[in-house]
């Protein structure tokens, strides 16, 4: 058994995979395995990866490259990696991102020192002309962490979270295949619900590349994406109906449903948004992080004022295009 297993899905990352792979193969932690899952990538990502791996012969025996026979999506790629992982702890890394050389050693040491089920670190978001430091500063108990996820105060990514592998296995936690938008959130809220101990490192050990539009992390609201968001809303409702929750957590479940529904109203099809259950007017108005235009579109939907939804959506998209043009001209 390894101390840490790192799972790295591969899809259309030929411009980024070398930097990612080198940052992994140069890790200071020795008891570590790397599981690359080629999700039927049509470019040269895998051959570039193999070329880099050849330069690190000490890592070859501890590196697996698994191939999907067709493109199954990010959720399936994560599941494939986790199903064969042999690490005491598991973490994911997206192949267009990169990590600090001591990331996994620091996180594993923290996990052992605190006997944590989950260790969280900060990260940097890398844009074309700037870098944004994201401080997580998570709550220290599972309920508040779930609430932080539901309210949007904590990101649902699995790439900055080292997780005890038994937490996945004992609670039958897997990504939902076919759900390739918010696919990590589908797992993280369950992981935090069942976690008994959570630790935190306030260092930006992970570097999130926000410039690669060809990888999995696209902002498009396709039909598949919208179907996935509706499925996520229903799965969350079902999960918490079948598990013990307190009144405060119930409030934040409604907040999260409001966030999903308003995103669909602004960026998707009205028919999908209507499939997510409505919440109270109070939960819309007092949502702690939801922007005003999201609240307005939810209130219009709540009274079936479709014209109001269309007007707000048109204004929102107009402002988005205007802001994009200004930023493009500045650059």
Tab-separated table of C-alpha atoms in Angstrom:
chain	number	residue	atom	x	y	z
A	1	UNK	CA	0.000	0.000	0.000
A	2	UNK	CA	1.143	3.507	-0.810
A	3	UNK	CA	0.737	6.463	1.514
A	4	UNK	CA	-0.939	8.528	-1.235
A	5	UNK	CA	-2.606	7.778	-4.582
A	6	UNK	CA	-2.960	10.650	-7.048
A	7	UNK	CA	-5.572	10.306	-9.796
A	8	UNK	CA	-5.123	12.371	-12.957
A	9	UNK	CA	-7.739	12.253	-15.762
A	10	UNK	CA	-6.431	13.087	-19.230
A	11	UNK	CA	-8.437	14.754	-21.976
A	12	UNK	CA	-7.181	17.304	-24.534
A	13	UNK	CA	-4.328	18.630	-22.404
A	14	UNK	CA	-1.341	18.272	-24.714
A	15	UNK	CA	-0.316	21.897	-24.031
A	16	UNK	CA	-0.409	21.450	-20.246
A	17	UNK	CA	0.328	17.809	-19.428
A	18	UNK	CA	4.113	18.151	-19.316
A	19	UNK	CA	4.044	20.831	-16.612
A	20	UNK	CA	1.485	18.839	-14.620
A	21	UNK	CA	3.398	15.562	-14.903
A	22	UNK	CA	6.743	17.082	-13.924
A	23	UNK	CA	5.213	18.686	-10.848
A	24	UNK	CA	3.900	15.243	-9.860
A	25	UNK	CA	7.001	13.163	-10.629
A	26	UNK	CA	9.168	15.626	-8.666
A	27	UNK	CA	7.128	15.223	-5.476
A	28	UNK	CA	9.155	14.957	-2.273
A	29	UNK	CA	6.894	12.153	-0.987
A	30	UNK	CA	8.349	8.784	-1.979
A	31	UNK	CA	5.474	6.429	-1.082
A	32	UNK	CA	3.131	7.693	-3.766
A	33	UNK	CA	1.457	6.267	-6.860
A	34	UNK	CA	0.182	8.150	-9.889
A	35	UNK	CA	-2.839	6.876	-11.811
A	36	UNK	CA	-3.361	8.626	-15.147
A	37	UNK	CA	-6.707	7.860	-16.790
A	38	UNK	CA	-6.741	8.515	-20.517
A	39	UNK	CA	-10.384	9.335	-21.270
A	40	UNK	CA	-9.964	8.642	-24.997
A	41	UNK	CA	-8.128	11.926	-25.553
A	42	UNK	CA	-7.833	12.625	-29.310
A	43	UNK	CA	-4.611	14.640	-29.093
A	44	UNK	CA	-1.002	13.866	-28.136
A	45	UNK	CA	-1.512	14.149	-24.367
A	46	UNK	CA	-0.656	10.517	-23.601
A	47	UNK	CA	2.467	10.367	-25.773
A	48	UNK	CA	3.749	13.583	-24.163
A	49	UNK	CA	3.055	12.104	-20.732
A	50	UNK	CA	4.941	8.915	-21.633
A	51	UNK	CA	7.883	10.964	-22.866
A	52	UNK	CA	8.041	12.874	-19.575
A	53	UNK	CA	7.678	9.682	-17.528
A	54	UNK	CA	10.668	8.178	-19.352
A	55	UNK	CA	12.771	10.952	-17.821
A	56	UNK	CA	11.810	9.831	-14.301
A	57	UNK	CA	12.666	6.100	-14.246
A	58	UNK	CA	12.246	5.969	-10.446
A	59	UNK	CA	8.577	6.875	-10.893
A	60	UNK	CA	7.762	4.382	-13.650
A	61	UNK	CA	7.074	1.375	-11.354
A	62	UNK	CA	4.646	3.518	-9.365
A	63	UNK	CA	2.790	5.046	-12.316
A	64	UNK	CA	-0.203	3.538	-14.112
A	65	UNK	CA	-1.671	4.815	-17.388
A	66	UNK	CA	-5.188	3.429	-17.823
A	67	UNK	CA	-7.126	3.833	-21.080
A	68	UNK	CA	-10.864	4.249	-21.632
A	69	UNK	CA	-12.110	2.737	-24.882
A	70	UNK	CA	-14.314	5.786	-25.509
A	71	UNK	CA	-14.783	9.226	-23.974
A	72	UNK	CA	-16.762	8.631	-20.769
A	73	UNK	CA	-16.292	12.005	-19.064
A	74	UNK	CA	-14.489	13.326	-16.023
A	75	UNK	CA	-16.703	11.619	-13.439
A	76	UNK	CA	-16.042	8.189	-14.962
A	77	UNK	CA	-12.303	8.904	-15.198
A	78	UNK	CA	-12.174	9.761	-11.488
A	79	UNK	CA	-14.077	6.562	-10.657
A	80	UNK	CA	-11.713	4.457	-12.746
A	81	UNK	CA	-8.720	5.845	-10.904
A	82	UNK	CA	-10.233	5.428	-7.455
A	83	UNK	CA	-11.267	1.847	-8.182
A	84	UNK	CA	-7.638	0.749	-8.574
A	85	UNK	CA	-5.956	3.150	-6.124
A	86	UNK	CA	-3.839	1.467	-3.449
A	87	UNK	CA	-3.104	4.504	-1.303
A	88	UNK	CA	-3.996	5.013	2.332
A	89	UNK	CA	-5.142	8.451	1.160
A	90	UNK	CA	-6.457	9.546	-2.239
A	91	UNK	CA	-6.316	12.908	-3.978
A	92	UNK	CA	-7.087	14.094	-7.500
A	93	UNK	CA	-5.136	16.387	-9.796
A	94	UNK	CA	-6.516	17.811	-13.035
A	95	UNK	CA	-4.059	17.403	-15.880
A	96	UNK	CA	-4.120	21.043	-16.949
A	97	UNK	CA	-3.118	22.138	-13.420
A	98	UNK	CA	0.076	21.666	-11.411
A	99	UNK	CA	1.156	21.331	-7.801
A	100	UNK	CA	3.941	22.382	-5.457
A	101	UNK	CA	6.729	19.795	-5.120
A	102	UNK	CA	6.012	19.177	-1.444
A	103	UNK	CA	2.205	19.282	-1.633
A	104	UNK	CA	1.458	15.636	-0.974
A	105	UNK	CA	4.172	15.181	1.630
A	106	UNK	CA	2.870	18.141	3.647
A	107	UNK	CA	-0.735	16.974	3.355
A	108	UNK	CA	0.070	13.387	4.303
A	109	UNK	CA	2.127	14.506	7.294
A	110	UNK	CA	-0.777	16.678	8.416
A	111	UNK	CA	-3.193	13.786	8.008
A	112	UNK	CA	-1.064	11.462	10.139
A	113	UNK	CA	-0.343	14.075	12.795
A	114	UNK	CA	-4.039	14.928	13.250
A	115	UNK	CA	-5.555	11.543	12.277
A	116	UNK	CA	-7.679	13.452	9.771
A	117	UNK	CA	-10.100	11.883	7.325
A	118	UNK	CA	-9.733	14.933	5.055
A	119	UNK	CA	-6.894	17.461	4.730
A	120	UNK	CA	-7.581	20.684	2.827
A	121	UNK	CA	-5.091	23.197	1.416
A	122	UNK	CA	-5.362	26.606	-0.243
A	123	UNK	CA	-4.755	27.120	-3.966
A	124	UNK	CA	-3.890	29.682	-6.631
A	125	UNK	CA	-6.115	30.420	-9.620
A	126	UNK	CA	-3.896	31.160	-12.609
A	127	UNK	CA	-5.237	33.576	-15.236
A	128	UNK	CA	-3.554	34.973	-18.336
A	129	UNK	CA	-2.328	38.140	-16.631
A	130	UNK	CA	-2.845	37.568	-12.924
A	131	UNK	CA	-2.880	35.023	-10.110
A	132	UNK	CA	-5.595	34.883	-7.451
A	133	UNK	CA	-4.807	33.343	-4.071
A	134	UNK	CA	-7.770	31.445	-2.639
A	135	UNK	CA	-7.753	30.926	1.118
A	136	UNK	CA	-10.127	28.139	2.168
A	137	UNK	CA	-10.040	28.505	5.959
A	138	UNK	CA	-12.582	25.701	6.415
A	139	UNK	CA	-14.733	25.090	9.497
A	140	UNK	CA	-13.439	22.398	11.838
A	141	UNK	CA	-16.498	20.134	11.905
A	142	UNK	CA	-18.318	18.174	9.230
A	143	UNK	CA	-21.703	19.908	9.478
A	144	UNK	CA	-20.231	23.372	9.052
A	145	UNK	CA	-18.073	22.130	6.158
A	146	UNK	CA	-21.163	20.781	4.397
A	147	UNK	CA	-22.861	24.127	5.016
A	148	UNK	CA	-19.827	25.980	3.636
A	149	UNK	CA	-20.014	23.834	0.492
A	150	UNK	CA	-23.747	24.337	0.058
A	151	UNK	CA	-23.501	28.108	0.532
A	152	UNK	CA	-20.620	28.512	-1.906
A	153	UNK	CA	-18.163	29.657	0.768
A	154	UNK	CA	-16.002	26.572	0.153
A	155	UNK	CA	-15.185	25.139	-3.266
A	156	UNK	CA	-16.230	21.551	-3.959
A	157	UNK	CA	-13.078	20.539	-5.846
A	158	UNK	CA	-11.393	17.271	-4.851
A	159	UNK	CA	-7.997	18.471	-6.076
A	160	UNK	CA	-7.082	20.352	-2.885
A	161	UNK	CA	-8.465	17.668	-0.549
A	162	UNK	CA	-6.523	14.620	0.596
A	163	UNK	CA	-9.094	11.988	1.588
A	164	UNK	CA	-8.711	8.777	3.566
A	165	UNK	CA	-9.473	6.033	1.032
A	166	UNK	CA	-11.683	4.149	3.491
A	167	UNK	CA	-14.024	7.153	3.568
A	168	UNK	CA	-14.856	6.448	-0.087
A	169	UNK	CA	-15.078	2.687	0.356
A	170	UNK	CA	-17.045	2.400	3.603
A	171	UNK	CA	-19.685	4.913	2.494
A	172	UNK	CA	-19.886	3.775	-1.150
A	173	UNK	CA	-18.995	7.250	-2.447
A	174	UNK	CA	-18.433	7.541	-6.190
A	175	UNK	CA	-18.813	10.195	-8.854
A	176	UNK	CA	-22.031	10.032	-10.844
A	177	UNK	CA	-21.009	8.923	-14.330
A	178	UNK	CA	-22.414	11.275	-16.934
A	179	UNK	CA	-22.441	14.207	-14.511
A	180	UNK	CA	-19.528	16.284	-15.749
A	181	UNK	CA	-20.434	19.649	-14.255
A	182	UNK	CA	-20.260	19.912	-10.450
A	183	UNK	CA	-19.127	16.277	-10.570
A	184	UNK	CA	-16.730	16.883	-7.672
A	185	UNK	CA	-19.431	18.484	-5.548
A	186	UNK	CA	-21.454	15.281	-5.856
A	187	UNK	CA	-18.696	13.537	-3.907
A	188	UNK	CA	-17.364	16.229	-1.566
A	189	UNK	CA	-20.571	16.974	0.325
A	190	UNK	CA	-20.887	13.249	1.066
A	191	UNK	CA	-17.252	12.957	2.107
A	192	UNK	CA	-17.595	15.835	4.559
A	193	UNK	CA	-20.894	14.502	5.888
A	194	UNK	CA	-19.230	11.215	6.898
A	195	UNK	CA	-15.811	12.629	7.907
A	196	UNK	CA	-14.971	12.551	11.612
A	197	UNK	CA	-11.834	14.711	11.503
A	198	UNK	CA	-10.792	17.555	9.172
A	199	UNK	CA	-7.401	19.303	8.989
A	200	UNK	CA	-6.184	22.356	7.082
A	201	UNK	CA	-2.919	23.688	5.633
A	202	UNK	CA	-3.045	27.420	4.888
A	203	UNK	CA	-0.631	27.275	1.969
A	204	UNK	CA	-1.456	27.518	-1.779
A	205	UNK	CA	-0.098	24.110	-2.751
A	206	UNK	CA	-2.340	23.627	-5.797
A	207	UNK	CA	-2.298	25.760	-8.966
A	208	UNK	CA	-5.600	25.857	-10.828
A	209	UNK	CA	-5.163	26.722	-14.506
A	210	UNK	CA	-8.048	28.945	-15.618
A	211	UNK	CA	-6.757	29.363	-19.168
A	212	UNK	CA	-7.288	25.942	-20.791
A	213	UNK	CA	-10.683	26.038	-22.539
A	214	UNK	CA	-10.276	22.567	-24.113
A	215	UNK	CA	-10.062	20.552	-20.908
A	216	UNK	CA	-12.929	19.307	-18.769
A	217	UNK	CA	-13.390	22.596	-16.910
A	218	UNK	CA	-15.489	24.410	-19.506
A	219	UNK	CA	-18.125	27.035	-18.647
A	220	UNK	CA	-20.656	25.986	-21.313
A	221	UNK	CA	-24.183	25.100	-20.167
A	222	UNK	CA	-24.926	22.283	-22.589
A	223	UNK	CA	-28.026	20.085	-22.408
A	224	UNK	CA	-25.898	17.446	-20.682
A	225	UNK	CA	-24.683	19.995	-18.145
A	226	UNK	CA	-28.229	21.109	-17.390
A	227	UNK	CA	-29.388	17.523	-16.966
A	228	UNK	CA	-26.472	16.975	-14.591
A	229	UNK	CA	-27.403	19.998	-12.460
A	230	UNK	CA	-31.002	18.788	-12.165
A	231	UNK	CA	-29.739	15.330	-11.204
A	232	UNK	CA	-27.409	16.840	-8.589
A	233	UNK	CA	-30.282	18.803	-7.038
A	234	UNK	CA	-32.445	15.687	-6.794
A	235	UNK	CA	-29.607	13.551	-5.445
A	236	UNK	CA	-28.850	16.096	-2.709
A	237	UNK	CA	-32.504	16.251	-1.722
A	238	UNK	CA	-32.708	12.452	-1.551
A	239	UNK	CA	-29.426	12.066	0.352
A	240	UNK	CA	-30.353	14.459	3.132
A	241	UNK	CA	-33.881	13.100	3.371
A	242	UNK	CA	-32.350	9.691	4.107
A	243	UNK	CA	-29.708	10.955	6.550
A	244	UNK	CA	-29.849	12.929	9.771
A	245	UNK	CA	-29.745	16.716	9.351
A	246	UNK	CA	-30.421	19.639	11.663
A	247	UNK	CA	-32.538	22.702	10.939
A	248	UNK	CA	-29.543	24.872	10.065
A	249	UNK	CA	-28.342	22.361	7.466
A	250	UNK	CA	-31.838	22.218	5.946
A	251	UNK	CA	-31.726	25.974	5.419
A	252	UNK	CA	-28.481	25.687	3.485
A	253	UNK	CA	-29.779	22.813	1.376
A	254	UNK	CA	-32.451	25.242	0.166
A	255	UNK	CA	-29.750	27.879	-0.435
A	256	UNK	CA	-27.860	25.436	-2.645
A	257	UNK	CA	-30.944	24.489	-4.631
A	258	UNK	CA	-31.548	28.206	-5.195
A	259	UNK	CA	-28.026	28.582	-6.555
A	260	UNK	CA	-28.466	25.701	-9.007
A	261	UNK	CA	-31.878	26.842	-10.127
A	262	UNK	CA	-30.870	30.470	-10.676
A	263	UNK	CA	-27.822	29.382	-12.693
A	264	UNK	CA	-30.079	27.332	-14.959
A	265	UNK	CA	-32.532	30.208	-15.323
A	266	UNK	CA	-29.720	32.561	-16.377
A	267	UNK	CA	-27.603	30.188	-18.450
A	268	UNK	CA	-29.810	27.272	-19.423
A	269	UNK	CA	-33.313	26.222	-20.376
A	270	UNK	CA	-36.355	27.216	-18.305
A	271	UNK	CA	-37.731	23.667	-18.489
A	272	UNK	CA	-34.681	22.294	-16.668
A	273	UNK	CA	-34.797	24.976	-13.983
A	274	UNK	CA	-38.423	24.129	-13.256
A	275	UNK	CA	-37.425	20.536	-12.447
A	276	UNK	CA	-35.605	21.733	-9.315
A	277	UNK	CA	-38.011	22.125	-6.427
A	278	UNK	CA	-38.969	25.631	-5.350
A	279	UNK	CA	-37.972	26.963	-1.944
A	280	UNK	CA	-39.447	29.688	0.244
A	281	UNK	CA	-39.237	33.375	-0.565
A	282	UNK	CA	-37.222	33.825	2.650
A	283	UNK	CA	-34.556	31.345	1.544
A	284	UNK	CA	-34.181	33.284	-1.709
A	285	UNK	CA	-34.020	36.761	-0.164
A	286	UNK	CA	-31.664	35.812	2.668
A	287	UNK	CA	-29.259	33.645	0.666
A	288	UNK	CA	-25.811	34.781	1.946
A	289	UNK	CA	-23.833	34.650	-1.312
A	290	UNK	CA	-26.379	34.774	-4.154
A	291	UNK	CA	-26.082	37.924	-6.352
A	292	UNK	CA	-29.141	40.164	-6.693
A	293	UNK	CA	-29.879	39.189	-10.317
A	294	UNK	CA	-29.987	35.517	-9.286
A	295	UNK	CA	-32.475	36.352	-6.536
A	296	UNK	CA	-34.609	38.403	-8.938
A	297	UNK	CA	-34.815	35.632	-11.510
A	298	UNK	CA	-35.759	33.109	-8.794
A	299	UNK	CA	-38.554	35.335	-7.511
A	300	UNK	CA	-39.898	35.724	-11.050
A	301	UNK	CA	-39.791	31.956	-11.574
A	302	UNK	CA	-41.513	31.381	-8.245
A	303	UNK	CA	-44.622	33.272	-9.459
A	304	UNK	CA	-44.294	31.888	-13.014
A	305	UNK	CA	-43.453	35.325	-14.409
A	306	UNK	CA	-41.633	33.976	-17.463
A	307	UNK	CA	-41.416	37.420	-19.066
A	308	UNK	CA	-39.501	38.700	-16.054
A	309	UNK	CA	-37.099	35.764	-16.278
A	310	UNK	CA	-36.434	36.550	-19.952
A	311	UNK	CA	-35.846	40.261	-19.292
A	312	UNK	CA	-33.382	39.628	-16.446
A	313	UNK	CA	-31.627	36.940	-18.454
A	314	UNK	CA	-31.258	39.270	-21.469
A	315	UNK	CA	-29.853	42.067	-19.311
A	316	UNK	CA	-27.482	39.644	-17.577
A	317	UNK	CA	-26.109	38.307	-20.877
A	318	UNK	CA	-25.798	41.830	-22.275
A	319	UNK	CA	-23.740	42.919	-19.267
A	320	UNK	CA	-21.580	39.787	-19.557
A	321	UNK	CA	-20.782	40.559	-23.190
A	322	UNK	CA	-20.082	44.199	-22.342
A	323	UNK	CA	-17.696	43.224	-19.532
A	324	UNK	CA	-15.965	40.683	-21.773
A	325	UNK	CA	-15.424	43.305	-24.498
A	326	UNK	CA	-13.931	45.758	-22.008
A	327	UNK	CA	-11.527	43.140	-20.664
A	328	UNK	CA	-10.584	42.069	-24.214
A	329	UNK	CA	-9.828	45.663	-25.208
A	330	UNK	CA	-7.662	46.164	-22.095
A	331	UNK	CA	-5.619	43.070	-22.879
